N, CA, C and O of each residue as an XYZ file, in Angstrom:
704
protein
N       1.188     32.003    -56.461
C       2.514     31.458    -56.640
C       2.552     29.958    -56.324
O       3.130     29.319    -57.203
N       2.073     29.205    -55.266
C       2.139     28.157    -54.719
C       1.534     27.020    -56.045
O       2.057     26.025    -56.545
N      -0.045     27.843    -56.351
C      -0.417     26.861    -57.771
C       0.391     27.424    -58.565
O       1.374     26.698    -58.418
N       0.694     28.220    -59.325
C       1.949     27.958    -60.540
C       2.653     26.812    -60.893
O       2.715     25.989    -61.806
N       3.395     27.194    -59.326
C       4.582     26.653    -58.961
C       4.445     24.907    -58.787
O       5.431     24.196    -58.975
N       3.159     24.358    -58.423
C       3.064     23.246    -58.030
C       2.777     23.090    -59.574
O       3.665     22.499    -60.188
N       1.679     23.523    -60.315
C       1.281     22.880    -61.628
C       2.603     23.108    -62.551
O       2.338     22.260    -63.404
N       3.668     23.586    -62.913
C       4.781     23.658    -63.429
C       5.551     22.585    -63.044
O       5.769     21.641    -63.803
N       6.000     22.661    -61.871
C       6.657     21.017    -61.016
C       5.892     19.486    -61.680
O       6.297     18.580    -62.408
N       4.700     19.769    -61.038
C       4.136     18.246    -61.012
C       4.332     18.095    -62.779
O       4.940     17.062    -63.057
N       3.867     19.062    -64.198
C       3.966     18.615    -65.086
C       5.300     18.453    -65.489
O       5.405     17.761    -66.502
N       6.545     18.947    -64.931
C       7.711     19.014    -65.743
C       7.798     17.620    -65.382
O       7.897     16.645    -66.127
N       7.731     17.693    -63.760
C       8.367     15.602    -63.416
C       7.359     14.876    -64.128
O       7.760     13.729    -64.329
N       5.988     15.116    -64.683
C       5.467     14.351    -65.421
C       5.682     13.722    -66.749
O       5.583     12.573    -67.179
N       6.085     15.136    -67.361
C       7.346     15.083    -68.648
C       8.599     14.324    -68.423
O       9.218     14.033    -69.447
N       9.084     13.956    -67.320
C      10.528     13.421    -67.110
C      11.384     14.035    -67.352
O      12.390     13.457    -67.762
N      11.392     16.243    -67.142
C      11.888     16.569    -67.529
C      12.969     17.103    -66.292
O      13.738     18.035    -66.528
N      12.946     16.371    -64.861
C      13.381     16.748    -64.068
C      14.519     15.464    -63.514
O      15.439     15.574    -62.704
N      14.004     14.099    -64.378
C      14.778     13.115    -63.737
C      14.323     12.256    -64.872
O      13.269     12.388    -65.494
N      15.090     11.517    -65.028
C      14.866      9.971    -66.322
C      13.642      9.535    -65.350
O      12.700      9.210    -66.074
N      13.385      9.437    -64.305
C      12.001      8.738    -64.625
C      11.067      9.609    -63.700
O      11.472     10.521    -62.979
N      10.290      9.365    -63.774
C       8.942     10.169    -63.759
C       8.315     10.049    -62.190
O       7.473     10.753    -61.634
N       9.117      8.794    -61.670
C       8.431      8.517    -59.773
C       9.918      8.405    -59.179
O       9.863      7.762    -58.131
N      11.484      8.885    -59.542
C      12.131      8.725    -58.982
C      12.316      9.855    -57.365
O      11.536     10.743    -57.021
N      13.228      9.537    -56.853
C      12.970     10.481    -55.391
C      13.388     12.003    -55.946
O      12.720     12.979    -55.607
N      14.656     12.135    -56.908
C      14.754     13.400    -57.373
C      13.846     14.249    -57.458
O      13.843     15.197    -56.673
N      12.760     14.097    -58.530
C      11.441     14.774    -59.219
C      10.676     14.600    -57.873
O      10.194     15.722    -57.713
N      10.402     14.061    -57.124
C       9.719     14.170    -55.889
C       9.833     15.256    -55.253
O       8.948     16.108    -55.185
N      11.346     15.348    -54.533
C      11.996     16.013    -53.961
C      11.709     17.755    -54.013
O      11.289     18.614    -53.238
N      12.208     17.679    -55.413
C      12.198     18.888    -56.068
C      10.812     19.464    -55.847
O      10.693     20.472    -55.150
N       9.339     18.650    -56.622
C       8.470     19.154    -56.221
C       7.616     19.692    -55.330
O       6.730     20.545    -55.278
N       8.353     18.660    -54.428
C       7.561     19.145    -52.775
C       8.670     20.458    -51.706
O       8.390     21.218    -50.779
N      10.016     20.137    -52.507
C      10.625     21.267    -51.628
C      10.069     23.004    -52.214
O       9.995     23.966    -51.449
N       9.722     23.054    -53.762
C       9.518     23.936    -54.533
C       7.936     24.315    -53.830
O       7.775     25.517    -53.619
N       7.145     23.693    -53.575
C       5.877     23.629    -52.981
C       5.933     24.283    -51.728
O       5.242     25.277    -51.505
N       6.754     23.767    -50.844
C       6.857     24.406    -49.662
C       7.375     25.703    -49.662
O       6.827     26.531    -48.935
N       8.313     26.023    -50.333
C       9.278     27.511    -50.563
C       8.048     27.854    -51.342
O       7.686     28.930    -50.865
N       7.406     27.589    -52.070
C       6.447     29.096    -52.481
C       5.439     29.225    -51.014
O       5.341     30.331    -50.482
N       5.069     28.607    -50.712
C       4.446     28.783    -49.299
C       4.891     29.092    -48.302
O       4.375     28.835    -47.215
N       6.209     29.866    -48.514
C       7.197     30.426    -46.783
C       6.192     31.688    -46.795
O       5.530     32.086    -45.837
N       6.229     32.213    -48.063
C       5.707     34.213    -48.382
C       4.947     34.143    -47.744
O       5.080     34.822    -46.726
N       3.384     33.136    -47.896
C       2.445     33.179    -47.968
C       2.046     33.637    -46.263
O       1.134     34.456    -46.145
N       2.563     33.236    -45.271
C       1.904     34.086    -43.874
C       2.118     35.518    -43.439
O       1.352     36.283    -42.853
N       3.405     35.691    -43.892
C       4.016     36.916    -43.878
C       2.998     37.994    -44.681
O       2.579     39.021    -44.146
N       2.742     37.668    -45.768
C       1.577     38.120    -47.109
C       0.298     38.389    -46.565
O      -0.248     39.473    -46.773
N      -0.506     37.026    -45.527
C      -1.361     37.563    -44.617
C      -1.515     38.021    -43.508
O      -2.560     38.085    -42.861
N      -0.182     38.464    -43.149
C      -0.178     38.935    -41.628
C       0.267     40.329    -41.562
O       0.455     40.972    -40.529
N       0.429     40.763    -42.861
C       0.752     42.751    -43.286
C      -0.577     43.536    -43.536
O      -0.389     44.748    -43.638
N      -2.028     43.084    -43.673
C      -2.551     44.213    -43.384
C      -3.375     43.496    -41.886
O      -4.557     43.357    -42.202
N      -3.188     43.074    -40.604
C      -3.102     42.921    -40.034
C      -2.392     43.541    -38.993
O      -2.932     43.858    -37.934
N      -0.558     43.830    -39.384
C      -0.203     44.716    -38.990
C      -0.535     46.311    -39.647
O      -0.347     47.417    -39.140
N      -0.914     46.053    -40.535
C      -0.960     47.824    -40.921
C      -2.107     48.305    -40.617
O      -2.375     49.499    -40.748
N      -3.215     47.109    -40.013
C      -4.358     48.184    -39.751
C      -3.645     48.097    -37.731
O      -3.477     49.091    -37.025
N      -3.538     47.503    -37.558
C      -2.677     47.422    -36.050
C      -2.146     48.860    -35.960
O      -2.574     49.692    -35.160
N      -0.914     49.128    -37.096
C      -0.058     49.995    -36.699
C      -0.890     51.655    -37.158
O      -0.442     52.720    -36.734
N      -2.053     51.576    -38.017
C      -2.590     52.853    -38.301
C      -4.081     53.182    -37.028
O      -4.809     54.158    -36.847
N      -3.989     51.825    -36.387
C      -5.002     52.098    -35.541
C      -6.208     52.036    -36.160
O      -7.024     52.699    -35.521
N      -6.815     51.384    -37.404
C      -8.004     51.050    -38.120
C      -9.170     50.427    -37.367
O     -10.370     50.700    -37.330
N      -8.454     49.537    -36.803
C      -9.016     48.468    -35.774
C     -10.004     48.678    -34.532
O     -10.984     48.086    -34.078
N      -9.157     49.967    -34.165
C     -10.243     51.489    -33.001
C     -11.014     52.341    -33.566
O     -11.805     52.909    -32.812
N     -11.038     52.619    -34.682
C     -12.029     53.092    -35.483
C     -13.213     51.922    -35.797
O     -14.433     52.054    -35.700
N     -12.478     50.796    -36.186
C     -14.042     49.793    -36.598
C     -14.825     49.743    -35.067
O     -16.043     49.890    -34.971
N     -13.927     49.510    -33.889
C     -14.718     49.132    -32.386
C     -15.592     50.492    -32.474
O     -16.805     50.289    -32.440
N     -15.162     51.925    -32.586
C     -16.127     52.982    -32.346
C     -17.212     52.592    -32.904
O     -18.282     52.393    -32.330
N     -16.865     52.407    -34.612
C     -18.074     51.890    -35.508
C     -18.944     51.453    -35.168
O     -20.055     51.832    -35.541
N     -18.702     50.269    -34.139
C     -19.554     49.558    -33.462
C     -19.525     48.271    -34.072
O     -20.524     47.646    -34.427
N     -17.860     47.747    -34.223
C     -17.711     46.601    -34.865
C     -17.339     46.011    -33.725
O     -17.071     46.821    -32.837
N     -17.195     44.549    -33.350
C     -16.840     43.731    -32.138
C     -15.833     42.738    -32.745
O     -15.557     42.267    -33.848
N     -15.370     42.648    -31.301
C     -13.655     42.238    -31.970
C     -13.402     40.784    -32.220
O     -12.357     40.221    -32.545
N     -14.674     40.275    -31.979
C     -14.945     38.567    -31.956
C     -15.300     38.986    -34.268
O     -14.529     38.718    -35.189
N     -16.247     39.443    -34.318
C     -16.289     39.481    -35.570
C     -15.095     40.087    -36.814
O     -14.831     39.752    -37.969
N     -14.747     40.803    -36.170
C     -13.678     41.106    -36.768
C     -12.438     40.131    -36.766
O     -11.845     39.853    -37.808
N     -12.194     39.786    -35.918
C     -10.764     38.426    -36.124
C     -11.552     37.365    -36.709
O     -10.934     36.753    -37.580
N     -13.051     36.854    -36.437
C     -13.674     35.909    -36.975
C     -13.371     35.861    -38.691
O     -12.831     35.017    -39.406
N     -14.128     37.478    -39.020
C     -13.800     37.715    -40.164
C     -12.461     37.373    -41.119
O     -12.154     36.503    -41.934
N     -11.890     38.490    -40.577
C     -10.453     37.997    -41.255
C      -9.957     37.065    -41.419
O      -9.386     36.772    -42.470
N     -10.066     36.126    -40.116
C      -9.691     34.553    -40.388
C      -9.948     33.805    -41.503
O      -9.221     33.136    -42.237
N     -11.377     34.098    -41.490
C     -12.299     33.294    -42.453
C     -11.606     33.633    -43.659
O     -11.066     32.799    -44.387
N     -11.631     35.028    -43.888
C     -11.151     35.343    -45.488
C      -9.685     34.733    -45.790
O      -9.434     34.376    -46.941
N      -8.753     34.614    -44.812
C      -7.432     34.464    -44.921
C      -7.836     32.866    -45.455
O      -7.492     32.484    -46.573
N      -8.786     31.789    -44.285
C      -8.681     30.713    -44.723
C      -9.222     29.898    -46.207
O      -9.251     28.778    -46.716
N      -9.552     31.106    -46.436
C     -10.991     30.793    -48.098
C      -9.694     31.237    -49.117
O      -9.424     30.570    -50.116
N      -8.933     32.450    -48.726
C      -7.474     32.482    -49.939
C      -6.687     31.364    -49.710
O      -6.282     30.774    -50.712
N      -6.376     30.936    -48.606
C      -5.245     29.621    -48.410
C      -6.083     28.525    -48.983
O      -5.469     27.817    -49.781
N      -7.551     28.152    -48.740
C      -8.104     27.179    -49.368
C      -8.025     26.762    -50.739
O      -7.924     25.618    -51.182
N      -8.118     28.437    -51.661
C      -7.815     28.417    -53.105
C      -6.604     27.972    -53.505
O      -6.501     27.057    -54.323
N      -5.594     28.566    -52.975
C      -4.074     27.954    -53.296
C      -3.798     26.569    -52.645
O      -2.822     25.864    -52.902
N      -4.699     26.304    -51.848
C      -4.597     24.662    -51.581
C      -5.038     23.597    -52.732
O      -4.294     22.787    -53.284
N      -6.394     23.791    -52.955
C      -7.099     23.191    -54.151
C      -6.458     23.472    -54.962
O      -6.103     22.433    -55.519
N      -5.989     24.423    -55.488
C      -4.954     24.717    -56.889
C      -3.619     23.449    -56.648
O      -3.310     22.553    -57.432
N      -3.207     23.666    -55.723
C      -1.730     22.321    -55.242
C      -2.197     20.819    -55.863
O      -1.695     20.090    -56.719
N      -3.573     20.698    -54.895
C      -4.260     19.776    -54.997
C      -4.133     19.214    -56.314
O      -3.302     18.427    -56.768
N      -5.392     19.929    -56.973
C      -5.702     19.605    -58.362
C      -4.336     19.757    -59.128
O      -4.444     19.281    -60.258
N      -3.491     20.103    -58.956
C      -2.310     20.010    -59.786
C      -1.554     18.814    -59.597
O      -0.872     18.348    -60.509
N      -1.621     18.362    -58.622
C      -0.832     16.721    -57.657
C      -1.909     15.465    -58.745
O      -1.539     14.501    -59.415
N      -3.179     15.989    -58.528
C      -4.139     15.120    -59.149
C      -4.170     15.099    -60.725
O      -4.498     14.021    -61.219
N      -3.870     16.156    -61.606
C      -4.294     16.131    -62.515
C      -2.860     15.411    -63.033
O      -3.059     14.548    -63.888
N      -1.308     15.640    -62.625
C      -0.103     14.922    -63.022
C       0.045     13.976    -62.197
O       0.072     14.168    -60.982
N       0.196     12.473    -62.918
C       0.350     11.522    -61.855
C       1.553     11.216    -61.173
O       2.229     10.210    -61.386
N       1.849     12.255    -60.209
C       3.117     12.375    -59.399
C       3.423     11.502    -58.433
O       2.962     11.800    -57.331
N       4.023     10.567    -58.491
C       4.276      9.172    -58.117
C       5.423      9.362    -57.202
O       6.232     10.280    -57.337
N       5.487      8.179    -55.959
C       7.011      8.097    -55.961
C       6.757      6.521    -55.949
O       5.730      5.844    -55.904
N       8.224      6.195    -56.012
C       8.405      4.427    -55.853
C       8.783      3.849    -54.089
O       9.499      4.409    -53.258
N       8.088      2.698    -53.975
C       7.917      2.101    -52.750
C       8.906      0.318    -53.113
O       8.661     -0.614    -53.879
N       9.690      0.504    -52.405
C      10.626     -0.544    -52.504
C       9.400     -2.110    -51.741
O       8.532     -2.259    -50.880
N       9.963     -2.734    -52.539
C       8.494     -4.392    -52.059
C      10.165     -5.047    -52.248
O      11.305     -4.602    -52.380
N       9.329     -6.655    -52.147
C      10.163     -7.424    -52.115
C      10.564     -7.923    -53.755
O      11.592     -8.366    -54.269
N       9.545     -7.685    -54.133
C       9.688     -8.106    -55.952
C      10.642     -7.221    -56.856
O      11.159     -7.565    -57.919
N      10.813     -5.497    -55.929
C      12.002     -4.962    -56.826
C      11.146     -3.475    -56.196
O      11.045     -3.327    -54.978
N      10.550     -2.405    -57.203
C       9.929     -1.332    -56.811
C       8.829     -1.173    -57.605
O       8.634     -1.607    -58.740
N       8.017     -0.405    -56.788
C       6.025     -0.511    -57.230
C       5.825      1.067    -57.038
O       6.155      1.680    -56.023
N       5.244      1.614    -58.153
C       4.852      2.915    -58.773
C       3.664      3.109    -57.666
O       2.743      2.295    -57.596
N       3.740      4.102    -56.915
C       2.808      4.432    -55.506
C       2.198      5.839    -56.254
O       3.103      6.664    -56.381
N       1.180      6.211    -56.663
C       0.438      7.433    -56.987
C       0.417      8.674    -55.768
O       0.387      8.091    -54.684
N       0.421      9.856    -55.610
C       0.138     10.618    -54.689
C      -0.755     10.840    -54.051
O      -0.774     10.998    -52.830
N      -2.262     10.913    -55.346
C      -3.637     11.089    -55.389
C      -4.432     10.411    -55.115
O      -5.462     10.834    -54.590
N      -4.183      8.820    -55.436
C      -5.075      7.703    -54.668
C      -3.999      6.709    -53.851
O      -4.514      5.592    -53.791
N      -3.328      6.716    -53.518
C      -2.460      5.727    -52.779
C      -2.140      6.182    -51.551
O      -1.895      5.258    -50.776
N      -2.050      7.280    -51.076
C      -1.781      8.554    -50.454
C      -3.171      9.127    -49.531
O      -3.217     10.342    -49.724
N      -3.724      8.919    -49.081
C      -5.324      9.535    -48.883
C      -4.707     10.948    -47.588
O      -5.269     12.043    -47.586
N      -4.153     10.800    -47.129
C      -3.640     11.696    -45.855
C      -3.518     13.163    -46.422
O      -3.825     14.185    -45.808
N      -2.882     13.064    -48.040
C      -2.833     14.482    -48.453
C      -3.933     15.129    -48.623
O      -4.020     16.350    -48.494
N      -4.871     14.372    -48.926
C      -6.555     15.439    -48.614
C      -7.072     15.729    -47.968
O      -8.082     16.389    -48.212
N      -6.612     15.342    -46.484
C      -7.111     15.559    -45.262
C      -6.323     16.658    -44.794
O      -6.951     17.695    -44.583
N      -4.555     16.672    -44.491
C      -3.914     16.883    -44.013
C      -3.588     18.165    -44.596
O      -3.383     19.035    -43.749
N      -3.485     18.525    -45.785
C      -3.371     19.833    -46.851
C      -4.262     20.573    -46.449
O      -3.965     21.363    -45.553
N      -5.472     20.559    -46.914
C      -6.484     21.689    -46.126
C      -6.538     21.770    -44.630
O      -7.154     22.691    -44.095
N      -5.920     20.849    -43.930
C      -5.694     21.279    -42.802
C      -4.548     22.057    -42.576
O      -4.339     22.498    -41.446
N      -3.723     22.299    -43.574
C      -2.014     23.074    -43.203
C      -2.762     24.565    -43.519
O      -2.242     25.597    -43.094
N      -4.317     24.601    -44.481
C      -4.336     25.778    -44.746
C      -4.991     26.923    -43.224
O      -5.050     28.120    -42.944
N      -5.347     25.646    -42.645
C      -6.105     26.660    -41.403
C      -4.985     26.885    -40.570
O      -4.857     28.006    -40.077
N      -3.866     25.699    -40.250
C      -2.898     26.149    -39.518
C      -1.700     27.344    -39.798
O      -0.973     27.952    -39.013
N      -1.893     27.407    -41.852
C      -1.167     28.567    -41.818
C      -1.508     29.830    -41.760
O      -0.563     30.603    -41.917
N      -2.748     30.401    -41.551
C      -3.666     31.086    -41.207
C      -3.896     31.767    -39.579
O      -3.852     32.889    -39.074
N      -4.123     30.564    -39.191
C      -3.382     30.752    -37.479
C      -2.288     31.224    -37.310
O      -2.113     32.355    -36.856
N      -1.282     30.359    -37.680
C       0.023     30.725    -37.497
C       0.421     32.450    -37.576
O       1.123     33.065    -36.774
N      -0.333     33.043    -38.926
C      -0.144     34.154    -39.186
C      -0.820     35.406    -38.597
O      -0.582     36.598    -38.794
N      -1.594     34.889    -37.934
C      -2.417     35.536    -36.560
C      -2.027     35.895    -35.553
O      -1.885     37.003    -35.035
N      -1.784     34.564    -35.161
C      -0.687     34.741    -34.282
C       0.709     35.876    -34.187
O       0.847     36.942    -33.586
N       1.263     35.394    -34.728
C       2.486     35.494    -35.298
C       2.488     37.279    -35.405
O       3.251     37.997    -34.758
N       1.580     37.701    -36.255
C       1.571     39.169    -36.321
C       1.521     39.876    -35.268
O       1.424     41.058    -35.596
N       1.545     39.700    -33.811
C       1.606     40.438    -32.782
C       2.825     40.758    -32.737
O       3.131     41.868    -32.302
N       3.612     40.031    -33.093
C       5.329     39.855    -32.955
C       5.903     41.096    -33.631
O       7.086     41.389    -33.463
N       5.129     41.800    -34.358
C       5.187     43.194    -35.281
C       4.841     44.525    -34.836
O       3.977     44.881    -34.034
N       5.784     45.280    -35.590
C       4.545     46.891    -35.231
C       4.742     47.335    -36.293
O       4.230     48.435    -36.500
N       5.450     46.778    -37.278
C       5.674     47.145    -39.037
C       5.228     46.644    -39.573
O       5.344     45.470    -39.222
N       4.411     46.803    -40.730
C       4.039     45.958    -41.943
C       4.985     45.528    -42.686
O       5.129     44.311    -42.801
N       5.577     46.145    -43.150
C       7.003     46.302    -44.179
C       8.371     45.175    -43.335
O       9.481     45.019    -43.844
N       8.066     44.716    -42.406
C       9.019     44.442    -41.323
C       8.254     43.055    -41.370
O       8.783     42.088    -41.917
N       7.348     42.997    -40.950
C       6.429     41.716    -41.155
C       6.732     41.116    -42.185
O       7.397     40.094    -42.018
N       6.431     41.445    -43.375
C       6.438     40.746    -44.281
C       8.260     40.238    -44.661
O       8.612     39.071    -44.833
N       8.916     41.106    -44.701
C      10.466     40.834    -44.562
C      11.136     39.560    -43.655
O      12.039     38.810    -44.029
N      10.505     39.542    -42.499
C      11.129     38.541    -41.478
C      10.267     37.524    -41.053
O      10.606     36.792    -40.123
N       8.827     37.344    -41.816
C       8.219     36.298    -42.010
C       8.763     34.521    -42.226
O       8.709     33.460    -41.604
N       9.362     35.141    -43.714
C       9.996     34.087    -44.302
C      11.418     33.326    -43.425
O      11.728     32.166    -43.158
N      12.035     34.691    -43.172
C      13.185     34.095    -42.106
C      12.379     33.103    -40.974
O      12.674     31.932    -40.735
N      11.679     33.605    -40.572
C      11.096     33.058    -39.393
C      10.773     31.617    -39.750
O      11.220     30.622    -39.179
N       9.928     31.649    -40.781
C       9.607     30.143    -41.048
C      10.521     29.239    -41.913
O      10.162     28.144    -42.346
N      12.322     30.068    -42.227
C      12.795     28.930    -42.468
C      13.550     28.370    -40.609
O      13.874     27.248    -40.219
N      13.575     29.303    -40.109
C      13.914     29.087    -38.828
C      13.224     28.308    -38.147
O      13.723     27.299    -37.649
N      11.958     28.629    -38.000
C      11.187     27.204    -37.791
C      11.206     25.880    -38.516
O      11.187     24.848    -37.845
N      11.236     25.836    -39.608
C      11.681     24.423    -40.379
C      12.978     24.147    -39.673
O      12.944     23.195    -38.894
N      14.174     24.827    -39.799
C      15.396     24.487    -40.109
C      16.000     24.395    -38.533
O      17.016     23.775    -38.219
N      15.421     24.906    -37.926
C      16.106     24.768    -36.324
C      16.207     23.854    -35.562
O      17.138     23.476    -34.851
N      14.987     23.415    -35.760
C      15.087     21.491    -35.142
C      15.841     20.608    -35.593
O      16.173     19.587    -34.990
N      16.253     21.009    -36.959
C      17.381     20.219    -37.386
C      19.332     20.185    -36.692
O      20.257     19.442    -36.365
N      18.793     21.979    -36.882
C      20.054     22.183    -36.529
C      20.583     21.708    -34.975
O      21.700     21.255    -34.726
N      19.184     21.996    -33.737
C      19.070     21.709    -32.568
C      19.428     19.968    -32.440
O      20.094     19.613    -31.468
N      19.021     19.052    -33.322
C      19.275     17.523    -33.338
C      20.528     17.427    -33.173
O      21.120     17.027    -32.170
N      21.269     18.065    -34.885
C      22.618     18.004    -35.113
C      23.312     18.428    -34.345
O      24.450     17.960    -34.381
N      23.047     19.422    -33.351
C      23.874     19.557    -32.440
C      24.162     18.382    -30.948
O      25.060     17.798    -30.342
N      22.755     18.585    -30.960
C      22.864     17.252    -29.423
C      23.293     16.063    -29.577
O      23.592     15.309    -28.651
N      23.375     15.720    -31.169
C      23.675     14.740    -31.467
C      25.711     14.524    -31.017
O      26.375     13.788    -30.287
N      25.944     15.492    -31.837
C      27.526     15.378    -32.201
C      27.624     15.766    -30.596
O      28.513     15.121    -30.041
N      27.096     16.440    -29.950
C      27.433     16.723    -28.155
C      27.569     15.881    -27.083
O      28.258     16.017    -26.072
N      26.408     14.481    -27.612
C      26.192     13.440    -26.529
C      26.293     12.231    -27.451
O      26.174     11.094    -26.994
């Protein structure tokens, strides 16, 4: 969902089919808020068979097996971070292949800023959101004893996390 969603975005604002011009903040906006909302699902998505082998007790069957619990979370991690990696590179290469611009106000008027080379932080910083959302969802799944429940209040959770610090500002603000 996340590549779809990003390669659909980045080409429509490439088309100018989201704003008369092609690096205004609109088409920006849009693309990166659309980017992030397909990526709320995505921990919730890896943190349900996590809970469902949790809640069926799978997990005490692999230790009998004679599986160890360092390899096993090792494991999973790994796999969770190699799927988030794919839908990262998919974002990626979709940012790269449409030249999704925004404009940077100078003194001469405004200058067309690229995402892909003007920008270097998003190649560092992106594959790094993929290990932290990975963690996060590790974490996070203890907070469960449902799968079905997990995945449902995932998304709440992480607009609550986005959206709470805001709301927490706006409040102290108008208070003091």
């Amino acid at each position: 969902v996340p590549i779809a969603t990003a390669l659909a975005l980045c080409v429509l604002a490439k088309e100018q089919q989201l704003d008369s011009t092609s690096y205004g903040v609109l088409p920006n906006l849009i693309v990166v808020l659309s980017i992030v909302g397909s990526f709320i699902l995505v921990p919730g998505l890896l943190a349900f068979p996590l809970v469902s082998e949790r809640s069926l007790r799978l997990r005490n069957l692999l230790s009998i097996s004679g599986c160890k619990v360092a390899s096993y979370w090792g494991a999973t991690l790994a796999s969770d971070l190699c799927l988030n990696m794919i839908a990262v590179a998919g974002v990626l290469i979709a940012i790269a292949a449409t030249p999704m611009s925004w404009r940077d106000e100078t003194d001469s008027g405004y200058e067309r800023r690229p995402w892909a080379t003007d920008e270097p932080w998003i190649w560092v910083l992106f594959p790094a959101f993929a290990l932290a959302m990975a963690s996060y969802a590790h974490i996070i799944s203890f907070a469960f004893h449902e799968p079905f429940i997990c995945v449902g209040a995932f998304p709440v959770m992480n607009l609550g996390v986005i959206i709470g610090p805001f709301i927490v500002a706006a409040f102290l603000a108008i208070t003091f």
